[in-house]
Amino acid sequence: MMTKSMVRDREETASQDCKWLTNPTYANLNKIKILRFAQESGFSVPDTYIVNQKDFFISNEKEFISKSVYNPTITSWGKANRCMMYTTSITDDDIDNLPDSFIPSMVQELIHKRYEV
């Protein structure tokens, strides 16, 4: 359980003049900007696309994941109900069930990991 002083200490640490990939003081992170910054800083990043056409998946042999561009909260209603979007693998069935065009979505090449960080 985090105490108020622990939260305050984290907020003070986060607000210091330093570089963050995901600064906790920002409420709405743009993952595209973060990926660009990570790449410019020397990190390897997976191929990332904003797509809105089913043909993109049909013409690519790669495996993909889908993620939100901003924070994963999509919508909320009432006081306790929230719908979240998390990183999701895109299956062949998902692609088969897509309409020909859809709202722009961020997808990345799936990188099979050896371990979770």
Short mmCIF file of N, CA, C and O in Angstrom, two decimals, residues 38-84:
data_model
loop_
_atom_site.label_atom_id
_atom_site.label_comp_id
_atom_site.label_asym_id
_atom_site.label_seq_id
_atom_site.Cartn_x
_atom_site.Cartn_y
_atom_site.Cartn_z
N ALA A 38 12.62 7.10 -28.28
CA ALA A 38 13.39 5.91 -27.93
C ALA A 38 14.34 5.54 -29.07
O ALA A 38 15.52 5.24 -28.83
N GLN A 39 13.84 5.60 -30.29
CA GLN A 39 14.68 5.27 -31.44
C GLN A 39 15.82 6.27 -31.59
O GLN A 39 16.97 5.89 -31.82
N GLU A 40 15.52 7.56 -31.43
CA GLU A 40 16.55 8.60 -31.51
C GLU A 40 17.58 8.46 -30.39
O GLU A 40 18.72 8.90 -30.53
N SER A 41 17.19 7.81 -29.29
CA SER A 41 18.09 7.62 -28.15
C SER A 41 18.88 6.32 -28.27
O SER A 41 19.64 5.97 -27.37
N GLY A 42 18.69 5.59 -29.36
CA GLY A 42 19.48 4.39 -29.60
C GLY A 42 18.80 3.08 -29.30
O GLY A 42 19.41 2.02 -29.46
N PHE A 43 17.55 3.11 -28.86
CA PHE A 43 16.83 1.87 -28.59
C PHE A 43 16.33 1.26 -29.90
O PHE A 43 15.99 1.99 -30.85
N SER A 44 16.26 -0.05 -29.96
CA SER A 44 15.62 -0.72 -31.09
C SER A 44 14.13 -0.71 -30.83
O SER A 44 13.69 -1.05 -29.72
N VAL A 45 13.36 -0.33 -31.82
CA VAL A 45 11.90 -0.33 -31.68
C VAL A 45 11.31 -1.13 -32.83
O VAL A 45 11.85 -1.15 -33.94
N PRO A 46 10.20 -1.80 -32.59
CA PRO A 46 9.58 -2.58 -33.66
C PRO A 46 8.97 -1.67 -34.73
O PRO A 46 8.64 -0.51 -34.46
N ASP A 47 8.85 -2.21 -35.94
CA ASP A 47 8.17 -1.46 -37.00
C ASP A 47 6.77 -1.12 -36.52
O ASP A 47 6.05 -1.97 -36.00
N THR A 48 6.40 0.15 -36.67
CA THR A 48 5.13 0.66 -36.15
C THR A 48 4.38 1.35 -37.28
O THR A 48 4.98 2.10 -38.04
N TYR A 49 3.07 1.10 -37.37
CA TYR A 49 2.25 1.65 -38.44
C TYR A 49 0.94 2.17 -37.88
O TYR A 49 0.42 1.63 -36.90
N ILE A 50 0.40 3.18 -38.54
CA ILE A 50 -0.98 3.60 -38.30
C ILE A 50 -1.74 3.14 -39.54
O ILE A 50 -1.42 3.57 -40.66
N VAL A 51 -2.68 2.26 -39.37
CA VAL A 51 -3.38 1.66 -40.51
C VAL A 51 -4.89 1.83 -40.36
O VAL A 51 -5.41 1.97 -39.25
N ASN A 52 -5.58 1.81 -41.50
CA ASN A 52 -7.04 1.83 -41.49
C ASN A 52 -7.63 0.99 -42.63
O ASN A 52 -8.79 1.14 -42.98
N GLN A 53 -6.80 0.13 -43.21
CA GLN A 53 -7.25 -0.72 -44.31
C GLN A 53 -6.90 -2.18 -44.04
O GLN A 53 -5.75 -2.50 -43.69
N LYS A 54 -7.86 -3.07 -44.24
CA LYS A 54 -7.64 -4.50 -44.08
C LYS A 54 -6.53 -5.00 -45.00
O LYS A 54 -5.77 -5.89 -44.64
N ASP A 55 -6.43 -4.41 -46.20
CA ASP A 55 -5.41 -4.83 -47.17
C ASP A 55 -4.00 -4.77 -46.60
O ASP A 55 -3.13 -5.53 -47.03
N PHE A 56 -3.75 -3.87 -45.65
CA PHE A 56 -2.43 -3.77 -45.04
C PHE A 56 -2.01 -5.13 -44.48
O PHE A 56 -0.87 -5.57 -44.67
N PHE A 57 -2.91 -5.80 -43.77
CA PHE A 57 -2.59 -7.07 -43.14
C PHE A 57 -2.47 -8.19 -44.17
O PHE A 57 -1.64 -9.08 -44.04
N ILE A 58 -3.31 -8.12 -45.18
CA ILE A 58 -3.31 -9.15 -46.21
C ILE A 58 -2.02 -9.11 -47.02
O ILE A 58 -1.48 -10.14 -47.40
N SER A 59 -1.49 -7.91 -47.25
CA SER A 59 -0.28 -7.78 -48.06
C SER A 59 1.01 -7.93 -47.24
O SER A 59 2.10 -7.86 -47.80
N ASN A 60 0.91 -8.14 -45.94
CA ASN A 60 2.08 -8.30 -45.08
C ASN A 60 2.13 -9.71 -44.52
O ASN A 60 1.11 -10.25 -44.09
N GLU A 61 3.31 -10.26 -44.48
CA GLU A 61 3.49 -11.61 -43.94
C GLU A 61 3.84 -11.60 -42.45
O GLU A 61 3.96 -12.64 -41.84
N LYS A 62 4.03 -10.42 -41.88
CA LYS A 62 4.45 -10.30 -40.48
C LYS A 62 3.30 -10.58 -39.52
O LYS A 62 2.14 -10.50 -39.89
N GLU A 63 3.66 -10.88 -38.28
CA GLU A 63 2.68 -10.96 -37.21
C GLU A 63 2.64 -9.58 -36.55
O GLU A 63 3.67 -8.93 -36.41
N PHE A 64 1.44 -9.16 -36.12
CA PHE A 64 1.27 -7.83 -35.56
C PHE A 64 0.56 -7.86 -34.22
O PHE A 64 -0.15 -8.80 -33.89
N ILE A 65 0.77 -6.77 -33.46
CA ILE A 65 0.00 -6.49 -32.27
C ILE A 65 -0.68 -5.14 -32.48
O ILE A 65 -0.25 -4.35 -33.31
N SER A 66 -1.74 -4.90 -31.73
CA SER A 66 -2.44 -3.62 -31.77
C SER A 66 -2.32 -2.99 -30.40
O SER A 66 -2.40 -3.67 -29.38
N LYS A 67 -2.09 -1.67 -30.38
CA LYS A 67 -2.05 -0.95 -29.12
C LYS A 67 -2.65 0.43 -29.30
O LYS A 67 -2.77 0.91 -30.42
N SER A 68 -3.00 1.03 -28.19
CA SER A 68 -3.55 2.38 -28.26
C SER A 68 -2.41 3.37 -28.51
O SER A 68 -1.27 3.13 -28.12
N VAL A 69 -2.72 4.48 -29.17
CA VAL A 69 -1.73 5.51 -29.41
C VAL A 69 -1.49 6.31 -28.14
O VAL A 69 -0.36 6.68 -27.81
N TYR A 70 -2.54 6.57 -27.39
CA TYR A 70 -2.44 7.31 -26.14
C TYR A 70 -2.67 6.34 -24.99
O TYR A 70 -2.58 5.14 -25.15
N ASN A 71 -2.98 6.86 -23.81
CA ASN A 71 -3.26 6.01 -22.67
C ASN A 71 -4.35 5.01 -23.04
O ASN A 71 -5.21 5.31 -23.86
N PRO A 72 -4.34 3.85 -22.42
CA PRO A 72 -5.27 2.80 -22.85
C PRO A 72 -6.74 3.04 -22.53
O PRO A 72 -7.58 2.29 -22.98
N THR A 73 -7.10 4.06 -21.76
CA THR A 73 -8.51 4.28 -21.45
C THR A 73 -9.24 4.71 -22.71
O THR A 73 -8.88 5.70 -23.35
N ILE A 74 -10.25 3.98 -23.09
CA ILE A 74 -11.04 4.33 -24.27
C ILE A 74 -12.24 5.17 -23.85
O ILE A 74 -12.47 6.23 -24.37
N THR A 75 -12.97 4.68 -22.90
CA THR A 75 -14.17 5.40 -22.50
C THR A 75 -14.55 5.01 -21.07
O THR A 75 -14.11 4.00 -20.56
N SER A 76 -15.35 5.83 -20.47
CA SER A 76 -15.90 5.49 -19.15
C SER A 76 -17.34 5.97 -19.11
O SER A 76 -17.73 6.88 -19.82
N TRP A 77 -18.11 5.31 -18.29
CA TRP A 77 -19.50 5.70 -18.11
C TRP A 77 -19.89 5.41 -16.68
O TRP A 77 -19.39 4.47 -16.07
N GLY A 78 -20.69 6.26 -16.12
CA GLY A 78 -21.03 6.14 -14.71
C GLY A 78 -19.79 6.41 -13.86
O GLY A 78 -18.80 6.97 -14.31
N LYS A 79 -19.84 6.00 -12.61
CA LYS A 79 -18.72 6.25 -11.70
C LYS A 79 -17.72 5.11 -11.67
O LYS A 79 -16.57 5.31 -11.31
N ALA A 80 -18.14 3.90 -12.03
CA ALA A 80 -17.25 2.77 -11.83
C ALA A 80 -16.97 1.97 -13.10
O ALA A 80 -16.25 0.99 -13.04
N ASN A 81 -17.50 2.37 -14.23
CA ASN A 81 -17.33 1.56 -15.44
C ASN A 81 -16.33 2.19 -16.39
O ASN A 81 -16.46 3.34 -16.76
N ARG A 82 -15.35 1.39 -16.79
CA ARG A 82 -14.34 1.84 -17.73
C ARG A 82 -14.05 0.74 -18.73
O ARG A 82 -13.99 -0.41 -18.39
N CYS A 83 -13.82 1.14 -19.95
CA CYS A 83 -13.42 0.21 -20.99
C CYS A 83 -11.97 0.51 -21.34
O CYS A 83 -11.63 1.66 -21.59
N MET A 84 -11.12 -0.48 -21.31
CA MET A 84 -9.70 -0.27 -21.55
C MET A 84 -9.25 -1.05 -22.79
O MET A 84 -9.79 -2.10 -23.10
#
